[in-house]
XYZ file of C-alpha atoms in Angstrom:
690
model
C 24.830 -27.704 23.044
C 23.315 -24.847 21.053
C 20.068 -24.004 22.849
C 18.853 -21.929 19.950
C 18.861 -25.016 17.757
C 17.537 -27.623 20.129
C 14.902 -25.880 22.232
C 11.558 -24.423 21.239
C 11.989 -20.782 20.399
C 10.788 -18.343 23.044
C 9.448 -14.955 21.977
C 10.873 -11.787 23.463
C 7.620 -11.378 25.344
C 8.300 -14.618 27.179
C 5.656 -16.779 25.482
C 6.693 -20.186 24.251
C 5.938 -20.488 20.561
C 4.941 -24.150 20.777
C 2.499 -23.326 23.569
C 1.026 -20.473 21.552
C 0.749 -22.777 18.574
C -1.087 -25.374 20.676
C -3.398 -22.709 22.067
C -4.176 -21.470 18.559
C -4.898 -25.024 17.448
C -7.293 -25.473 20.368
C -9.083 -22.237 19.483
C -9.389 -23.311 15.862
C -10.816 -26.646 17.006
C -13.336 -24.898 19.213
C -14.408 -22.722 16.314
C -14.796 -25.721 14.026
C -16.894 -27.563 16.592
C -19.684 -25.101 15.883
C -19.840 -26.392 12.330
C -18.598 -29.980 12.273
C -19.455 -33.080 14.291
C -16.912 -35.784 15.031
C -17.409 -39.109 16.790
C -16.664 -42.811 16.516
C -16.328 -42.534 12.731
C -14.123 -39.425 12.864
C -15.043 -36.255 11.041
C -17.521 -38.181 8.827
C -19.576 -39.414 11.804
C -22.498 -37.061 11.156
C -22.754 -38.146 7.515
C -22.525 -41.855 8.423
C -25.195 -41.446 11.127
C -27.476 -39.733 8.583
C -26.985 -42.608 6.117
C -27.702 -45.225 8.815
C -30.861 -43.280 9.687
C -31.976 -43.294 6.038
C -31.229 -47.024 5.644
C -33.104 -47.892 8.872
C -36.067 -45.798 7.667
C -36.094 -47.589 4.299
C -35.940 -51.034 5.924
C -38.662 -50.160 8.442
C -40.895 -48.808 5.681
C -40.246 -51.895 3.548
C -41.184 -54.251 6.384
C -44.678 -52.700 6.577
C -45.477 -54.333 3.205
C -44.519 -57.822 4.391
C -47.399 -59.877 5.772
C -47.007 -62.011 8.841
C -44.394 -59.869 10.557
C -45.143 -58.385 13.989
C -45.850 -54.624 14.094
C -42.861 -54.002 16.346
C -40.402 -55.185 13.655
C -40.814 -52.043 11.522
C -41.141 -49.902 14.652
C -37.736 -51.149 15.838
C -36.098 -49.826 12.662
C -37.963 -46.513 12.971
C -36.649 -46.155 16.534
C -33.167 -46.937 15.230
C -33.647 -44.231 12.588
C -34.762 -41.819 15.305
C -31.602 -42.510 17.310
C -29.104 -42.026 14.487
C -31.024 -39.200 12.811
C -31.736 -37.352 16.036
C -28.405 -37.843 17.811
C -26.646 -34.680 16.630
C -29.917 -32.742 16.386
C -30.629 -33.456 20.060
C -26.999 -32.774 21.000
C -27.098 -29.332 19.344
C -30.513 -28.545 20.817
C -29.386 -29.401 24.366
C -26.192 -27.329 24.005
C -28.208 -24.369 22.717
C -30.764 -24.598 25.538
C -27.893 -24.817 28.063
C -26.667 -21.475 26.716
C -30.108 -19.981 27.318
C -31.544 -20.056 23.811
C -33.117 -22.278 21.182
C -32.806 -22.528 17.430
C -33.747 -24.583 14.405
C -32.450 -27.915 15.750
C -34.825 -27.572 18.696
C -37.792 -26.947 16.378
C -36.926 -30.040 14.281
C -36.593 -32.201 17.400
C -39.982 -31.054 18.712
C -41.592 -31.815 15.341
C -40.073 -35.330 15.255
C -41.181 -36.073 18.842
C -44.655 -34.780 17.989
C -44.882 -37.139 15.015
C -43.875 -40.072 17.244
C -46.557 -39.149 19.800
C -49.114 -39.266 16.984
C -47.831 -42.687 15.954
C -46.467 -41.275 12.651
C -43.065 -42.877 13.202
C -42.295 -43.126 9.498
C -42.841 -39.432 8.838
C -40.877 -38.472 11.968
C -38.012 -40.697 10.859
C -38.166 -39.136 7.368
C -37.923 -35.670 8.942
C -34.830 -36.633 10.967
C -33.239 -38.499 8.054
C -33.526 -35.561 5.656
C -32.673 -32.984 8.320
C -29.551 -34.841 9.451
C -28.530 -35.607 5.870
C -29.087 -31.977 4.916
C -26.984 -30.755 7.835
C -24.212 -33.229 7.045
C -24.088 -32.104 3.409
C -24.310 -28.471 4.505
C -21.321 -28.892 6.838
C -19.427 -30.680 4.072
C -20.126 -27.860 1.632
C -19.190 -25.172 4.172
C -16.015 -27.133 4.901
C -15.088 -26.728 1.251
C -15.061 -22.961 1.674
C -13.068 -23.180 4.906
C -10.512 -25.475 3.314
C -9.905 -22.775 0.714
C -8.754 -20.574 3.600
C -6.993 -23.310 5.551
C -5.070 -24.279 2.416
C -3.096 -21.087 2.968
C -1.464 -22.754 5.972
C -0.012 -25.407 3.670
C 1.675 -22.850 1.437
C 4.734 -22.510 3.654
C 6.899 -25.677 3.881
C 7.220 -27.268 7.350
C 11.026 -27.126 7.310
C 13.782 -24.765 6.187
C 17.400 -25.306 5.158
C 19.269 -22.998 7.541
C 22.958 -22.115 7.753
C 24.264 -22.119 11.338
C 27.909 -22.213 12.425
C 28.863 -22.609 8.781
C 26.807 -25.802 8.422
C 23.540 -26.434 6.594
C 20.744 -28.251 8.416
C 16.993 -28.750 8.106
C 14.951 -27.299 10.973
C 11.191 -26.840 11.530
C 10.104 -23.327 10.532
C 8.955 -22.748 14.136
C 12.619 -22.984 15.159
C 13.766 -20.169 12.858
C 14.866 -16.989 14.626
C 15.390 -13.454 13.373
C 18.673 -13.147 11.507
C 18.880 -16.791 10.451
C 20.142 -17.313 6.894
C 18.104 -19.870 4.933
C 18.856 -21.349 1.533
C 16.020 -21.477 -0.987
C 16.550 -24.090 -3.675
C 15.154 -23.687 -7.225
C 11.418 -24.346 -7.670
C 10.835 -24.693 -3.920
C 8.537 -22.853 -1.524
C 9.993 -20.078 0.608
C 9.574 -20.966 4.318
C 9.840 -17.527 5.970
C 9.554 -13.775 5.399
C 12.978 -12.297 4.724
C 15.313 -10.281 2.520
C 17.553 -11.684 -0.209
C 21.251 -11.413 0.677
C 22.675 -13.568 -2.106
C 21.482 -14.684 -5.533
C 19.134 -13.209 -8.107
C 15.993 -14.615 -9.668
C 12.243 -14.445 -10.089
C 9.773 -15.459 -7.358
C 6.123 -16.401 -7.914
C 4.235 -14.297 -5.333
C 0.743 -15.210 -6.539
C -0.152 -17.261 -3.413
C 0.246 -14.148 -1.233
C -0.214 -11.081 -3.436
C -2.209 -12.485 -6.348
C 0.353 -11.192 -8.873
C 0.167 -13.228 -12.060
C 3.741 -12.445 -13.168
C 6.831 -13.591 -11.167
C 8.693 -10.750 -9.449
C 12.465 -10.328 -9.868
C 14.520 -10.404 -6.666
C 18.078 -9.293 -5.940
C 20.293 -8.904 -2.845
C 20.027 -5.926 -0.483
C 22.694 -3.250 -0.822
C 23.627 -3.052 2.863
C 23.938 -6.303 4.834
C 24.465 -4.483 8.167
C 20.940 -3.014 8.380
C 18.506 -4.728 10.770
C 15.729 -5.310 8.231
C 13.471 -6.818 10.907
C 13.011 -3.257 12.210
C 12.750 -1.577 8.800
C 9.252 -0.277 8.025
C 9.754 -0.047 4.264
C 11.753 -2.607 2.281
C 11.919 -2.497 -1.504
C 9.889 -5.228 -3.183
C 12.933 -6.303 -5.198
C 14.688 -7.382 -1.968
C 11.809 -8.841 0.050
C 10.364 -12.367 -0.063
C 7.346 -13.863 1.721
C 6.675 -17.265 3.259
C 4.546 -19.409 0.966
C 5.783 -17.869 -2.282
C 7.612 -20.038 -4.826
C 11.226 -19.566 -5.887
C 12.117 -19.726 -9.583
C 15.160 -21.365 -11.123
C 17.858 -19.658 -9.033
C 19.333 -20.420 -5.620
C 18.602 -17.624 -3.134
C 20.011 -16.972 0.311
C 17.524 -15.169 2.532
C 17.896 -13.538 5.955
C 14.826 -14.177 8.136
C 13.086 -10.957 9.276
C 9.884 -12.452 10.716
C 9.255 -15.513 12.861
C 6.863 -18.165 11.550
C 4.023 -17.049 13.814
C 4.407 -13.440 12.635
C 4.894 -13.970 8.909
C 2.678 -12.257 6.368
C 0.905 -15.521 5.594
C 0.256 -16.226 9.312
C -1.247 -12.772 9.809
C -3.274 -13.164 6.616
C -4.777 -16.456 7.850
C -5.534 -14.938 11.253
C -7.264 -11.911 9.731
C -9.289 -14.024 7.286
C -10.462 -16.247 10.162
C -11.430 -13.139 12.136
C -13.228 -11.770 9.086
C -15.379 -14.920 8.981
C -16.782 -14.072 12.424
C -17.784 -10.515 11.503
C -21.379 -10.321 10.354
C -22.509 -8.480 7.260
C -25.478 -6.048 7.188
C -27.627 -8.714 5.535
C -26.624 -11.279 8.142
C -27.463 -8.861 10.944
C -30.859 -8.353 9.310
C -31.540 -12.108 9.079
C -30.435 -12.611 12.700
C -32.845 -9.889 13.814
C -35.574 -11.366 11.631
C -35.072 -14.819 13.182
C -35.235 -13.434 16.736
C -38.805 -12.274 16.060
C -39.802 -14.940 13.540
C -38.975 -18.074 15.573
C -41.056 -17.060 18.653
C -43.888 -16.062 16.317
C -43.760 -19.540 14.744
C -43.905 -21.171 18.175
C -46.957 -19.081 19.073
C -48.618 -20.013 15.751
C -47.838 -23.717 16.245
C -49.256 -23.620 19.779
C -52.479 -22.030 18.512
C -52.762 -24.603 15.698
C -52.515 -27.411 18.267
C -55.873 -26.208 19.611
C -57.523 -25.766 16.203
C -59.759 -28.782 17.011
C -61.608 -26.518 19.477
C -62.650 -24.228 16.622
C -63.043 -26.551 13.657
C -64.544 -30.033 13.559
C -61.514 -32.322 13.541
C -59.767 -34.603 16.060
C -56.870 -33.344 18.191
C -54.483 -35.683 16.357
C -55.259 -33.902 13.070
C -54.701 -30.448 14.597
C -51.465 -31.568 16.246
C -50.185 -33.118 12.994
C -50.926 -29.902 11.090
C -49.100 -27.898 13.771
C -46.015 -30.155 13.448
C -46.098 -29.753 9.657
C -46.163 -25.957 10.039
C -43.317 -26.184 12.542
C -41.177 -27.976 9.962
C -42.201 -25.678 7.131
C -41.507 -22.467 9.061
C -38.068 -23.380 10.406
C -35.694 -20.888 8.711
C -32.742 -23.249 8.118
C -32.010 -21.923 4.633
C -32.322 -18.328 5.834
C -29.871 -18.910 8.685
C -27.167 -20.331 6.406
C -27.787 -18.272 3.246
C -25.666 -15.210 4.097
C -22.821 -16.776 6.162
C -22.133 -19.320 3.429
C -21.917 -16.596 0.763
C -19.740 -14.316 2.928
C -17.371 -17.153 3.802
C -17.046 -18.194 0.172
C -16.497 -14.593 -0.969
C -13.819 -13.892 1.657
C -12.084 -17.182 0.826
C -12.080 -16.464 -2.935
C -10.737 -12.954 -2.340
C -7.899 -14.319 -0.178
C -6.915 -16.695 -2.984
C -6.775 -13.696 -5.319
C -4.473 -11.677 -3.063
C -7.211 -9.506 -1.528
C -7.917 -9.514 2.211
C -11.529 -8.559 2.986
C -12.127 -8.117 6.713
C -15.631 -9.477 7.091
C -19.071 -9.383 5.559
C -19.659 -5.644 5.909
C -16.780 -4.474 3.672
C -17.539 -7.368 1.293
C -21.090 -6.077 0.798
C -20.219 -2.363 0.950
C -17.549 -2.701 -1.734
C -20.160 -3.663 -4.292
C -22.283 -0.591 -3.446
C -19.587 2.054 -4.036
C -20.505 5.118 -6.067
C -17.140 6.889 -5.784
C -13.509 6.044 -5.096
C -10.890 8.512 -3.853
C -7.277 7.658 -4.652
C -4.096 8.935 -3.097
C -1.795 9.914 -5.991
C 1.768 9.142 -4.982
C 2.483 5.430 -4.914
C -1.128 4.507 -5.647
C -1.892 5.913 -9.092
C 1.738 6.795 -9.797
C 5.018 4.928 -9.350
C 5.799 6.943 -6.236
C 9.226 8.162 -7.345
C 10.334 10.759 -9.925
C 11.773 9.658 -13.249
C 13.732 11.528 -15.905
C 11.179 12.169 -18.640
C 12.801 14.685 -21.054
C 16.267 15.867 -22.077
C 15.991 18.960 -24.313
C 19.151 20.403 -25.899
C 19.527 24.201 -26.277
C 21.940 26.174 -28.481
C 22.956 23.065 -30.441
C 24.777 21.663 -27.420
C 25.882 18.002 -27.770
C 23.387 15.780 -25.916
C 25.953 13.143 -24.910
C 28.213 15.836 -23.452
C 25.243 17.424 -21.669
C 24.347 14.112 -20.013
C 27.986 13.402 -19.105
C 28.479 16.747 -17.360
C 25.078 16.787 -15.672
C 25.699 13.243 -14.423
C 29.073 14.242 -12.984
C 27.401 16.924 -10.845
C 24.267 15.040 -9.810
C 26.286 11.959 -8.891
C 27.703 13.934 -5.967
C 24.227 14.749 -4.600
C 21.951 12.577 -2.444
C 18.798 14.536 -3.364
C 15.947 12.270 -4.683
C 15.740 14.293 -7.904
C 19.501 13.924 -8.408
C 19.240 10.156 -7.980
C 16.384 10.055 -10.493
C 18.474 12.036 -13.001
C 21.452 9.671 -12.638
C 19.224 6.632 -13.045
C 17.621 8.123 -16.165
C 20.999 9.050 -17.696
C 22.401 5.557 -17.097
C 19.310 3.997 -18.689
C 19.721 6.260 -21.751
C 23.503 5.717 -22.088
C 24.490 2.477 -20.372
C 28.261 2.788 -20.963
C 28.559 6.441 -20.003
C 31.480 7.522 -17.793
C 31.237 10.625 -15.609
C 34.180 12.989 -15.068
C 35.019 14.280 -11.595
C 33.011 17.220 -10.302
C 34.576 19.727 -7.896
C 33.246 22.447 -5.576
C 29.753 20.918 -5.617
C 27.368 23.164 -3.713
C 23.628 22.719 -3.193
C 21.441 25.830 -3.234
C 18.390 25.035 -1.087
C 15.131 25.164 -3.002
C 16.854 26.179 -6.217
C 19.345 23.609 -7.459
C 23.061 22.821 -7.487
C 26.284 24.346 -8.828
C 29.727 22.781 -9.431
C 32.838 22.798 -11.572
C 33.708 20.068 -14.079
C 36.851 20.247 -16.244
C 37.241 23.937 -15.527
C 33.665 24.755 -16.551
C 31.092 26.175 -14.121
C 27.855 24.222 -14.235
C 24.466 25.280 -12.815
C 21.423 22.960 -12.653
C 18.136 24.130 -11.157
C 14.836 25.978 -11.415
C 14.230 29.545 -12.583
C 15.068 30.958 -9.157
C 18.684 29.743 -9.530
C 19.086 31.922 -12.638
C 17.235 35.056 -11.518
C 20.381 37.155 -12.165
C 20.557 35.862 -15.756
C 18.329 36.509 -18.691
C 16.800 33.158 -19.579
C 16.229 32.818 -23.343
C 12.579 33.016 -24.375
C 12.824 29.616 -26.113
C 13.900 28.019 -22.823
C 11.170 29.907 -20.901
C 8.463 28.660 -23.261
C 9.622 25.034 -23.122
C 9.832 25.073 -19.327
C 6.318 26.530 -19.074
C 4.999 23.870 -21.445
C 6.616 21.092 -19.394
C 5.333 22.502 -16.107
C 1.792 22.664 -17.481
C 2.162 18.978 -18.236
C 2.978 18.250 -14.605
C 6.749 17.935 -15.031
C 9.414 19.408 -12.776
C 11.651 21.342 -15.192
C 15.307 22.294 -14.593
C 17.642 24.469 -16.646
C 21.265 23.511 -17.252
C 23.908 26.202 -17.766
C 27.412 25.092 -18.765
C 30.321 27.523 -19.094
C 28.022 30.532 -19.339
C 25.778 28.932 -22.013
C 22.244 27.605 -21.448
C 22.857 24.050 -22.670
C 19.603 22.244 -22.012
C 16.480 21.492 -19.992
C 15.805 18.384 -17.914
C 12.333 17.359 -16.768
C 11.260 14.850 -14.133
C 7.900 13.464 -13.146
C 6.328 10.880 -10.882
C 4.873 8.941 -13.794
C 1.537 7.068 -13.647
C 1.546 3.326 -13.123
C 1.377 1.402 -16.392
C -1.795 -0.374 -15.303
C -3.538 2.712 -13.870
C -5.525 3.774 -16.962
C -6.756 0.241 -17.684
C -7.699 -0.327 -14.035
C -9.697 2.920 -13.965
C -11.436 1.962 -17.213
C -12.376 -1.374 -15.644
C -13.785 0.468 -12.612
C -15.784 2.745 -14.901
C -17.266 -0.302 -16.663
C -18.260 -1.615 -13.238
C -20.361 1.523 -12.767
C -18.143 3.611 -10.480
C -19.393 7.133 -11.235
C -16.631 9.205 -9.678
C -12.907 8.500 -9.373
C -11.124 11.346 -7.600
C -7.374 11.741 -7.170
C -6.242 13.448 -3.944
C -2.698 14.852 -3.760
C -0.517 17.349 -1.992
C 1.075 18.285 -5.333
C 0.051 21.516 -7.009
C -3.087 21.544 -9.118
C -1.163 21.681 -12.410
C 0.612 18.415 -11.617
C -2.660 16.870 -10.445
C -4.440 17.872 -13.652
C -1.598 16.527 -15.818
C -1.621 13.116 -14.128
C -5.419 13.048 -14.268
C -5.366 13.555 -18.039
C -2.957 10.651 -18.468
C -4.823 8.080 -16.387
C -8.473 9.128 -16.769
C -9.730 10.013 -13.282
C -12.921 12.082 -13.286
C -11.576 14.720 -10.852
C -8.189 15.778 -9.491
C -7.903 17.732 -6.247
C -4.437 19.169 -5.609
C -2.677 21.244 -2.926
C -4.163 19.064 -0.156
C -2.735 18.599 3.317
C -3.508 15.306 5.155
C -6.402 16.945 7.010
C -7.710 18.267 3.677
C -7.886 14.693 2.381
C -10.087 13.760 5.341
C -12.378 16.700 4.573
C -12.430 15.714 0.890
C -13.539 12.168 1.733
C -16.239 13.500 4.081
C -17.471 15.814 1.317
C -17.632 12.882 -1.109
C -19.452 10.742 1.445
C -22.188 13.394 1.735
C -22.706 13.704 -2.012
C -22.092 10.108 -3.132
C -23.114 8.205 0.043
C -20.850 5.171 -0.521
C -17.183 6.104 -1.049
C -13.871 4.241 -0.732
C -10.426 5.665 0.001
C -7.453 3.904 -1.587
C -3.981 4.604 -0.199
C -0.931 3.093 1.441
C -2.591 2.555 4.817
C -0.134 4.789 6.681
C -0.391 8.460 5.686
C -3.908 7.924 4.401
C -5.247 6.134 7.497
C -7.325 9.131 8.728
C -8.993 9.521 5.323
C -9.605 5.757 5.165
C -11.320 5.882 8.538
C -13.825 8.459 7.245
C -14.664 6.481 4.106
C -17.242 3.718 3.746
C -14.453 1.288 2.837
C -10.732 1.877 3.464
C -8.521 0.079 0.927
C -4.760 -0.340 1.382
C -2.419 -0.867 -1.574
C 0.572 -3.215 -1.370
C -0.286 -4.457 2.115
C 1.934 -7.571 2.011
C 4.418 -7.183 4.822
C 2.865 -3.957 6.104
C 1.510 -4.182 9.671
C -0.143 -0.757 9.575
C -1.919 -1.362 6.262
C -3.278 -4.722 7.403
C -4.562 -3.227 10.653
C -6.072 0.039 9.406
C -7.752 -0.961 6.170
C -11.115 -2.704 5.720
C -9.717 -4.262 2.555
C -6.037 -4.889 1.811
C -4.690 -5.473 -1.694
C -1.755 -7.713 -0.770
C 0.076 -7.081 -4.051
C 0.972 -3.623 -5.235
C -1.402 -4.010 -8.176
C -4.307 -1.722 -9.038
C -6.045 -4.401 -11.110
C -6.851 -6.215 -7.847
C -9.383 -3.458 -7.100
C -11.737 -4.149 -10.057
C -11.469 -7.855 -9.209
C -12.472 -7.195 -5.578
C -15.412 -4.987 -6.588
C -16.557 -7.525 -9.192
C -16.393 -10.281 -6.569
C -18.366 -8.120 -4.136
C -21.067 -7.501 -6.740
C -21.297 -11.246 -7.388
C -21.437 -11.928 -3.636
C -24.269 -9.424 -3.159
C -26.163 -10.981 -6.054
C -25.847 -14.475 -4.584
C -26.832 -13.257 -1.103
C -29.998 -11.717 -2.574
C -30.768 -14.910 -4.503
C -30.342 -16.946 -1.326
C -32.661 -14.650 0.626
C -35.365 -14.909 -2.031
C -35.029 -18.709 -2.152
C -35.088 -19.205 1.623
C -37.868 -16.706 2.363
C -39.848 -17.775 -0.692
C -39.905 -21.438 0.323
C -40.984 -20.557 3.889
C -43.649 -18.153 2.605
C -45.070 -20.846 0.293
C -44.901 -23.753 2.740
C -46.567 -22.083 5.736
C -50.002 -21.485 4.082
C -49.827 -24.873 2.314
C -49.237 -26.744 5.583
C -51.844 -24.673 7.485
C -54.393 -25.530 4.778
C -53.429 -29.198 5.024
C -52.344 -29.339 1.370
C -48.733 -30.233 2.308
C -47.850 -32.721 5.056
C -44.600 -33.225 6.993
C -42.998 -35.298 4.207
C -43.252 -32.737 1.370
C -42.478 -29.913 3.827
C -39.261 -31.656 4.886
C -38.164 -32.255 1.292
C -38.818 -28.643 0.239
C -37.302 -27.264 3.449
C -34.042 -29.243 3.354
C -33.807 -28.933 -0.418
C -33.821 -25.134 -0.183
C -31.079 -25.275 2.467
C -28.777 -27.223 0.162
C -29.629 -24.988 -2.798
C -28.539 -21.804 -0.988
C -25.311 -23.401 0.261
C -24.237 -24.718 -3.130
C -25.312 -21.436 -4.718
C -22.948 -19.633 -2.321
C -20.103 -22.023 -3.149
C -20.212 -20.773 -6.753
C -18.219 -17.784 -5.458
C -15.195 -20.036 -4.964
C -15.066 -20.444 -8.746
C -15.355 -16.695 -9.482
C -12.901 -15.748 -12.242
C -10.726 -12.645 -12.040
C -11.363 -11.160 -15.459
C -9.137 -8.170 -14.595
C -5.974 -10.187 -13.823
C -4.355 -9.245 -17.115
C -5.416 -5.595 -17.282
C -1.808 -4.449 -16.899
C -0.802 -6.684 -19.787
C -3.610 -5.235 -21.939
C -2.435 -1.738 -21.067
C 1.129 -2.511 -22.211
C -0.126 -3.870 -25.509
C-alpha cells in the first residue's frame, strides 16, 4: 500500500498536518468565543434568548392592564425576561470577574439588579432585553465582517485531481505533497500553489492578488529545477491556491503544502492583524480604564444623594442606576474594533494585506511616499528601446548580425537585445557567430560571415575615432536614461542600440491618483546614476528622484524624509528594501503573493504586482479613519448627553437604554459600510493605456 496516499501527511518537522489543523480549528473557536455565544439553539442562541426576553417583557407588561389577575402573574414573566435577557450578560460578567477585571456587562447587570431591588421589574427587564438584543445584533454584524475574511478559506477546493503512478485520482488537498502533479480542469479553482508544467491559458488571480485582468500562464522551461526551493519564480509560470483557471487544461506541480499556501498564510496574517490594536483603539482602551472606575465612584455618590437633597433613598438609587446605564461605554468599546476589522477584511478582498489597525490608520495619514525604482516603478528588466542606423546601413542586416553575436551571450543586456530584435522581426534568422569574446565592462566582439563585429560602449572603441553624429546621438540617449551601445561592422560604424528599464504602464496614472489623494511628496530611490533617475522621473511624474544610492543610503533617505514629512511610507520588494521599510512609518511590499520575506517584513503587502492597489489602500484607509472618527463622536456624544440628563432626572432608565443601545448599533453598522468600499482605482492601468 502507498503510505503517501493513504496516511495523513507528516511535515518534515515531524508534526502531523491533521493534528495541526485540529489545533488551529480549536484556536479559531477559542477566538470566536469572545464574540459569539452558542447554546441549545446553536450559534443563534443569544439572539433567540434576547427575543424570548422581549416577548416575556411584553406579555408581563400587558398583563398589568388586565384586572382581576394576581400581581405575581406579570412578575413571573418579568422574572422570565430577567433570566433569558441576563443569561449571557451574567455569564460574561462572571468570566470577566474571574479574570480579575470588570467591564460593561457587569455594569448592565448591576443596573438591572438595582432596578429589581427597587421593584422596577419592568424597567430592569427592558434594560436586559435591549442590552441582550443589542449585543446579539452587534455580534451578528461583526460576524459579517469576519465572514468576509473566513470566506477566503472557501476559495481553495477541498480536493485535487492528482496524477500518481500514472493514474488520476481525487485526494483531499491536505494529502498533497511537494512534487505532486495535479490537473486543473477549465473554469475550476486551483487547489494548491504550484508551477505550470503543461498547458497554456489565462488564470483569474483576483481572489488572491486583486488583479482585475486574468494573467496568462505557460509551462516552466526547466522541469528538473526544484521550484519549492526557488525564491523567485516568474509570474507567468506560477499559480496560487484559490485562483480560477480559464478555458484551458493545466498541469501543475505542487510547490507548497496546503497549510503553507499563499492563501493559508494570508488568512493567518489577516486573523493576526485583527488582534493588533490601532492607535485610536489604544486610546479608547486607556480612556475606559479611567472612565469606568470614575463612573462607579459617581454612581456610588449618587446613591447617597438623599442625604444631601430632600428625596427618598429609592429615588436616589434609581437615578444612580439610570446614570450607570447611560455612562456605560458600549458604543465606544466597539466603535474602533468594528471599523478596523471591516477595513482589514475589505482590503484583503481587494488583494491588499494590512497587518492590523496601526498601519490601517497610519496609511491614511501619509505625507510622503518613497519608492524603490527597479521592479516597483519600472518593469525591473531592460528592454530594447531604439535601433538607430548609421552610414545608411541596412536595418534588417544590422539586426541580423547583432542578433547573431548577442545570441551567444548570457549577459542580461544581450538577452534583452535578442528579445527586442525578435519582437521587431518575428521571422528573423541569425547566422552563426564565431570567436565570440566578451570584454568586461565594455561590450562584446565576434566574427560573422568573415566580418568583425564590435558591440559596446564608448570604452570599447577608444582606439577609434567615433563620428560626431554617433557621439551626439549617444549623449542624447544617455541623457534620457538609456544605456547606449555602438555597433561596428567590418570597420564601419553601422548603428546604435539603446536599452532601458522602462516604467510600468500604470505608474504615471497610479502616481496621479496618489497626488489627487493629497500625497505631497513622491520620491524615487535608486542605485542608478542620477541621469537615469531623472529620466525615469520625468516619464512617470515623481516629485523627486534620488540616484546613486547604496542600500544604506536608502535607509538614510527614508530617515531624512521622516524628519521633514513626519509620516512616510517606503514601497519596495520587501527583500532588498527591508531596512528602509523598517525605518518608515509604513513599509509596503509590492507583489507579495508567494513571497515569504515580503509578507513577513512589510506592514502592508500588495499581493498583486500592481501599483494601482496603493491608491486603493490609501483611499480605504482614509475612509476607515473617517468612520472611526464618526464612531467616536457618536459614542462619546451620546454618553456626554445622557449623563447630565440622567443626573438631572430628565431621562430615566428606559430612554437611557434605548439611546445607549441604539448608539452601539449605529457605530457597528456604520463600520460595516467599509465592506462595501469601492476600489475606484482598479482600472487605472487601463486608463493609462487608453
